[in-house]
Amino acid sequence: DIQMTQSPSSLSASIGDRVTFTCQASQDVRNYFNWYQQKPGKAPKLLIYDVSNLDTGVPSRFSGSGSGTDFTLTISSLQPEDIGTYYCQQYHHLPYTFGQGTKLEIK
Amino acid sequence: EVQLVESGGGLAEPGGSLRLSCAASGFTVNNAWMTWVRQAPGKGLEWVGRIRSKSDGGTADHAASLKGRLIISRDDSKKTLYLQMNSLKTEDTGVYYCIAGADRLDYWGHGTLVTVSS
């Protein structure tokens, strides 16, 4: 199975900060890569698909980049509603696998 | 509006069985590949498996780690996805999410909680 490793495991930042999450795959997943956001007590939601494409309704302060094994999710200006846990996912090889998540809190 | 409503969760004993259902609406269900993902309490997301649309063969792929205990099926006439859970273990405890999509997990249900305990 492809292992997805996210860092950091948790992050505390201030409103307006630029925030960056990373995800590393144990082997090349090309661009078969998504990010999800899970707010407390809610189901996850697709945030970014195919590395850099924002899902419908996702604010433009979110962006994704990367290729192969190293990927990044950036929030350009942190807002209070962005708190939650962020998961990466690869869908290049079965079983599709998720990272362990990065929990984002407001400082 | 896409709606996915899971049901069938609850308390089960180790070694027992449960069948989860997911009622789908708001999209062309019979054309959709569907996925189950689970989340143990306080933990991350785990891919359980997916099922193809009937037009793409209707077959399912499951996480090998589940060793055939959790089986996905669908009944498009009822617009319903199922997850048959057999030989339950305490580590199967968690919230089970039904999802429309396979590669891109577009729409998620609210989830149903399964607790395996004696």
Coordinates of C-alpha atoms in Angstrom, one line a residue:
Chain A
D1 CA 0.0 0.0 0.0
I2 CA 1.1 3.6 -0.6
Q3 CA 1.8 5.4 2.6
M4 CA 0.8 9.1 2.8
T5 CA 2.6 11.1 5.5
Q6 CA 1.3 14.5 6.5
S7 CA 3.2 17.1 8.4
P8 CA 2.8 18.7 10.7
S9 CA 0.3 16.6 12.7
S10 CA -1.1 19.8 14.2
L11 CA -0.7 23.5 13.5
S12 CA -1.7 26.6 15.4
A13 CA -1.8 29.9 13.5
S14 CA -3.3 33.4 13.7
I15 CA -6.1 34.9 11.6
G16 CA -4.6 36.3 8.4
D17 CA -1.5 34.0 8.5
R18 CA -0.3 32.1 5.5
V19 CA -0.5 28.4 6.4
T20 CA 1.1 25.5 4.6
F21 CA 0.5 21.7 5.0
T22 CA 2.6 19.1 3.3
C23 CA 1.9 15.5 2.3
Q24 CA 4.5 13.0 1.1
A25 CA 3.7 9.7 -0.7
S26 CA 5.8 6.6 -0.3
Q27 CA 5.9 6.3 -4.1
D28 CA 5.0 8.3 -7.2
V29 CA 1.3 9.0 -7.4
R30 CA 1.5 11.3 -10.3
N31 CA -1.3 13.8 -10.1
Y32 CA -3.8 11.4 -8.6
F33 CA -4.1 13.3 -5.4
N34 CA -6.8 15.1 -3.5
W35 CA -7.2 17.2 -0.3
Y36 CA -10.1 17.0 2.1
Q37 CA -11.2 19.3 4.9
Q38 CA -13.1 17.9 7.9
K39 CA -14.6 20.4 10.3
P40 CA -15.3 19.3 13.9
G41 CA -18.2 16.9 14.1
K42 CA -18.8 16.9 10.4
A43 CA -18.2 14.6 7.4
P44 CA -15.1 15.4 5.3
K45 CA -15.5 17.5 2.3
L46 CA -13.5 17.6 -1.0
L47 CA -11.4 20.7 -1.1
I48 CA -8.9 20.2 -3.9
Y49 CA -8.7 17.5 -6.6
D50 CA -6.0 16.4 -9.0
V51 CA -3.4 18.3 -7.0
S52 CA -4.5 21.9 -7.7
N53 CA -8.1 22.1 -8.8
L54 CA -10.5 23.8 -6.3
D55 CA -13.8 22.0 -5.8
T56 CA -16.9 24.1 -6.4
G57 CA -17.4 26.8 -3.8
V58 CA -14.0 26.5 -2.2
P59 CA -12.5 29.9 -1.5
S60 CA -9.6 31.1 -3.6
R61 CA -7.4 31.5 -0.5
F62 CA -6.9 27.7 -0.8
S63 CA -4.4 26.4 -3.3
G64 CA -2.6 23.1 -4.0
S65 CA 0.6 22.2 -5.7
G66 CA 3.1 19.4 -6.1
S67 CA 3.7 16.3 -8.2
G68 CA 5.0 12.8 -7.8
T69 CA 5.6 12.3 -4.1
D70 CA 5.5 15.7 -2.6
F71 CA 2.4 17.9 -2.3
T72 CA 1.4 21.1 -0.6
L73 CA -1.8 22.7 0.5
T74 CA -1.7 26.5 1.2
I75 CA -4.1 28.8 2.8
S76 CA -3.0 32.3 1.8
S77 CA -4.9 34.2 4.7
L78 CA -6.3 32.0 7.5
Q79 CA -9.9 32.6 8.4
P80 CA -11.8 31.4 11.5
E81 CA -13.9 29.0 9.5
D82 CA -10.8 27.1 8.3
I83 CA -10.3 25.3 11.5
G84 CA -10.5 21.5 11.2
T85 CA -8.4 18.6 10.1
Y86 CA -7.0 18.3 6.6
Y87 CA -6.4 15.0 4.9
C88 CA -4.5 14.1 1.7
Q89 CA -5.4 11.1 -0.4
Q90 CA -3.9 9.3 -3.3
Y91 CA -5.9 7.4 -5.9
H92 CA -3.1 6.1 -8.1
H93 CA -3.1 2.6 -6.7
L94 CA -5.6 0.6 -4.8
P95 CA -6.2 0.6 -1.9
Y96 CA -6.7 4.4 -2.0
T97 CA -5.0 5.8 1.1
F98 CA -5.2 8.9 3.2
G99 CA -2.7 10.7 5.2
Q100 CA -3.1 10.7 9.0
G101 CA -4.4 14.3 8.9
T102 CA -3.2 17.8 10.0
K103 CA -5.3 19.5 12.7
L104 CA -5.5 23.2 12.2
E105 CA -6.3 25.5 15.2
I106 CA -6.5 29.2 15.6
K107 CA -3.9 30.7 17.9
Chain B
E1 CA -29.3 18.4 -4.4
V2 CA -27.2 15.4 -3.8
Q3 CA -28.2 13.5 -0.6
L4 CA -26.6 10.4 0.9
V5 CA -28.2 9.1 4.0
E6 CA -26.6 6.2 5.8
S7 CA -28.4 3.9 8.2
G8 CA -28.0 0.5 9.9
G9 CA -25.3 1.4 12.4
G10 CA -25.5 0.6 16.1
L11 CA -24.1 -1.7 18.7
A12 CA -23.0 -5.1 17.6
E13 CA -21.1 -7.9 19.4
P14 CA -17.7 -9.1 18.3
G15 CA -18.2 -11.9 15.7
G16 CA -21.6 -10.5 14.8
S17 CA -22.8 -8.9 11.6
L18 CA -24.4 -5.6 10.5
R19 CA -25.6 -4.3 7.1
L20 CA -25.3 -0.6 6.5
S21 CA -27.4 1.1 3.9
C22 CA -27.0 4.3 2.1
A23 CA -30.0 5.9 0.3
A24 CA -28.9 8.1 -2.5
S25 CA -30.7 10.8 -4.4
G26 CA -30.2 14.0 -6.3
F27 CA -28.0 12.5 -9.0
T28 CA -28.1 9.7 -11.5
V29 CA -27.3 6.9 -9.0
N30 CA -27.0 4.1 -11.5
N31 CA -24.2 5.9 -13.3
A32 CA -22.2 6.6 -10.2
W33 CA -19.3 4.7 -8.7
M34 CA -19.7 4.7 -5.0
T35 CA -17.3 4.4 -2.0
W36 CA -17.3 3.6 1.7
V37 CA -14.8 5.3 4.0
R38 CA -14.6 4.7 7.8
Q39 CA -13.2 6.7 10.7
A40 CA -12.4 5.2 14.1
P41 CA -13.1 7.4 17.1
G42 CA -10.5 10.2 17.2
K43 CA -8.6 8.8 14.2
G44 CA -8.1 9.4 10.5
L45 CA -9.9 8.2 7.4
E46 CA -9.6 4.7 6.1
W47 CA -10.7 3.6 2.6
V48 CA -13.0 0.6 2.8
G49 CA -13.8 0.0 -0.8
R50 CA -15.7 1.1 -3.9
I51 CA -18.2 -0.3 -6.4
R52 CA -18.4 0.5 -10.0
S53 CA -21.6 1.4 -11.8
K54 CA -23.4 -1.5 -13.5
S55 CA -22.5 -0.1 -16.9
D56 CA -18.8 -0.4 -15.9
G57 CA -19.2 -3.9 -14.6
G58 CA -20.8 -3.4 -11.1
T59 CA -17.8 -5.1 -9.4
A60 CA -16.3 -3.9 -6.1
D61 CA -12.8 -3.4 -4.8
H62 CA -12.2 -3.8 -1.1
A63 CA -9.3 -3.0 1.2
A64 CA -7.3 -6.2 1.5
S65 CA -6.7 -5.5 5.2
L66 CA -10.4 -6.2 5.8
K67 CA -9.9 -9.8 4.6
G68 CA -13.3 -10.1 2.9
R69 CA -15.3 -9.4 6.0
L70 CA -16.7 -6.1 4.7
I71 CA -18.5 -6.4 1.3
I72 CA -20.0 -3.6 -0.8
S73 CA -23.0 -4.1 -3.0
R74 CA -25.7 -1.9 -4.6
D75 CA -29.3 -2.0 -5.7
D76 CA -29.8 0.7 -8.3
S77 CA -33.6 0.0 -8.4
K78 CA -33.7 1.2 -4.8
K79 CA -30.9 3.8 -5.3
T80 CA -29.2 2.2 -2.3
L81 CA -25.6 1.2 -1.5
Y82 CA -24.8 -1.4 1.1
L83 CA -22.0 -2.5 3.3
Q84 CA -22.3 -6.0 4.7
M85 CA -20.1 -6.3 7.7
N86 CA -19.3 -9.8 9.0
S87 CA -17.1 -11.3 11.7
L88 CA -17.1 -7.9 13.4
K89 CA -14.1 -6.9 15.5
T90 CA -13.8 -4.2 18.1
E91 CA -11.5 -2.4 15.7
D92 CA -14.4 -2.0 13.2
T93 CA -15.8 0.6 15.6
G94 CA -16.2 3.9 14.0
V95 CA -18.3 6.2 11.7
Y96 CA -18.9 4.8 8.2
Y97 CA -19.4 7.3 5.4
C98 CA -21.1 6.6 2.1
I99 CA -19.6 8.7 -0.8
A100 CA -20.7 9.4 -4.3
G101 CA -17.5 9.1 -6.4
A102 CA -14.5 6.9 -6.5
D103 CA -11.3 8.7 -7.4
R104 CA -12.6 12.1 -6.4
L105 CA -14.8 11.7 -3.3
D106 CA -17.3 14.4 -4.3
Y107 CA -20.2 14.0 -2.0
W108 CA -20.3 12.5 1.5
G109 CA -23.1 11.4 3.7
H110 CA -23.2 12.3 7.4
G111 CA -22.1 8.9 8.4
T112 CA -23.5 6.1 10.6
L113 CA -21.8 5.0 13.8
V114 CA -20.9 1.4 14.3
T115 CA -19.9 0.2 17.8
V116 CA -18.5 -3.3 18.2
S117 CA -18.4 -4.3 21.9
S118 CA -19.4 -7.1 24.2

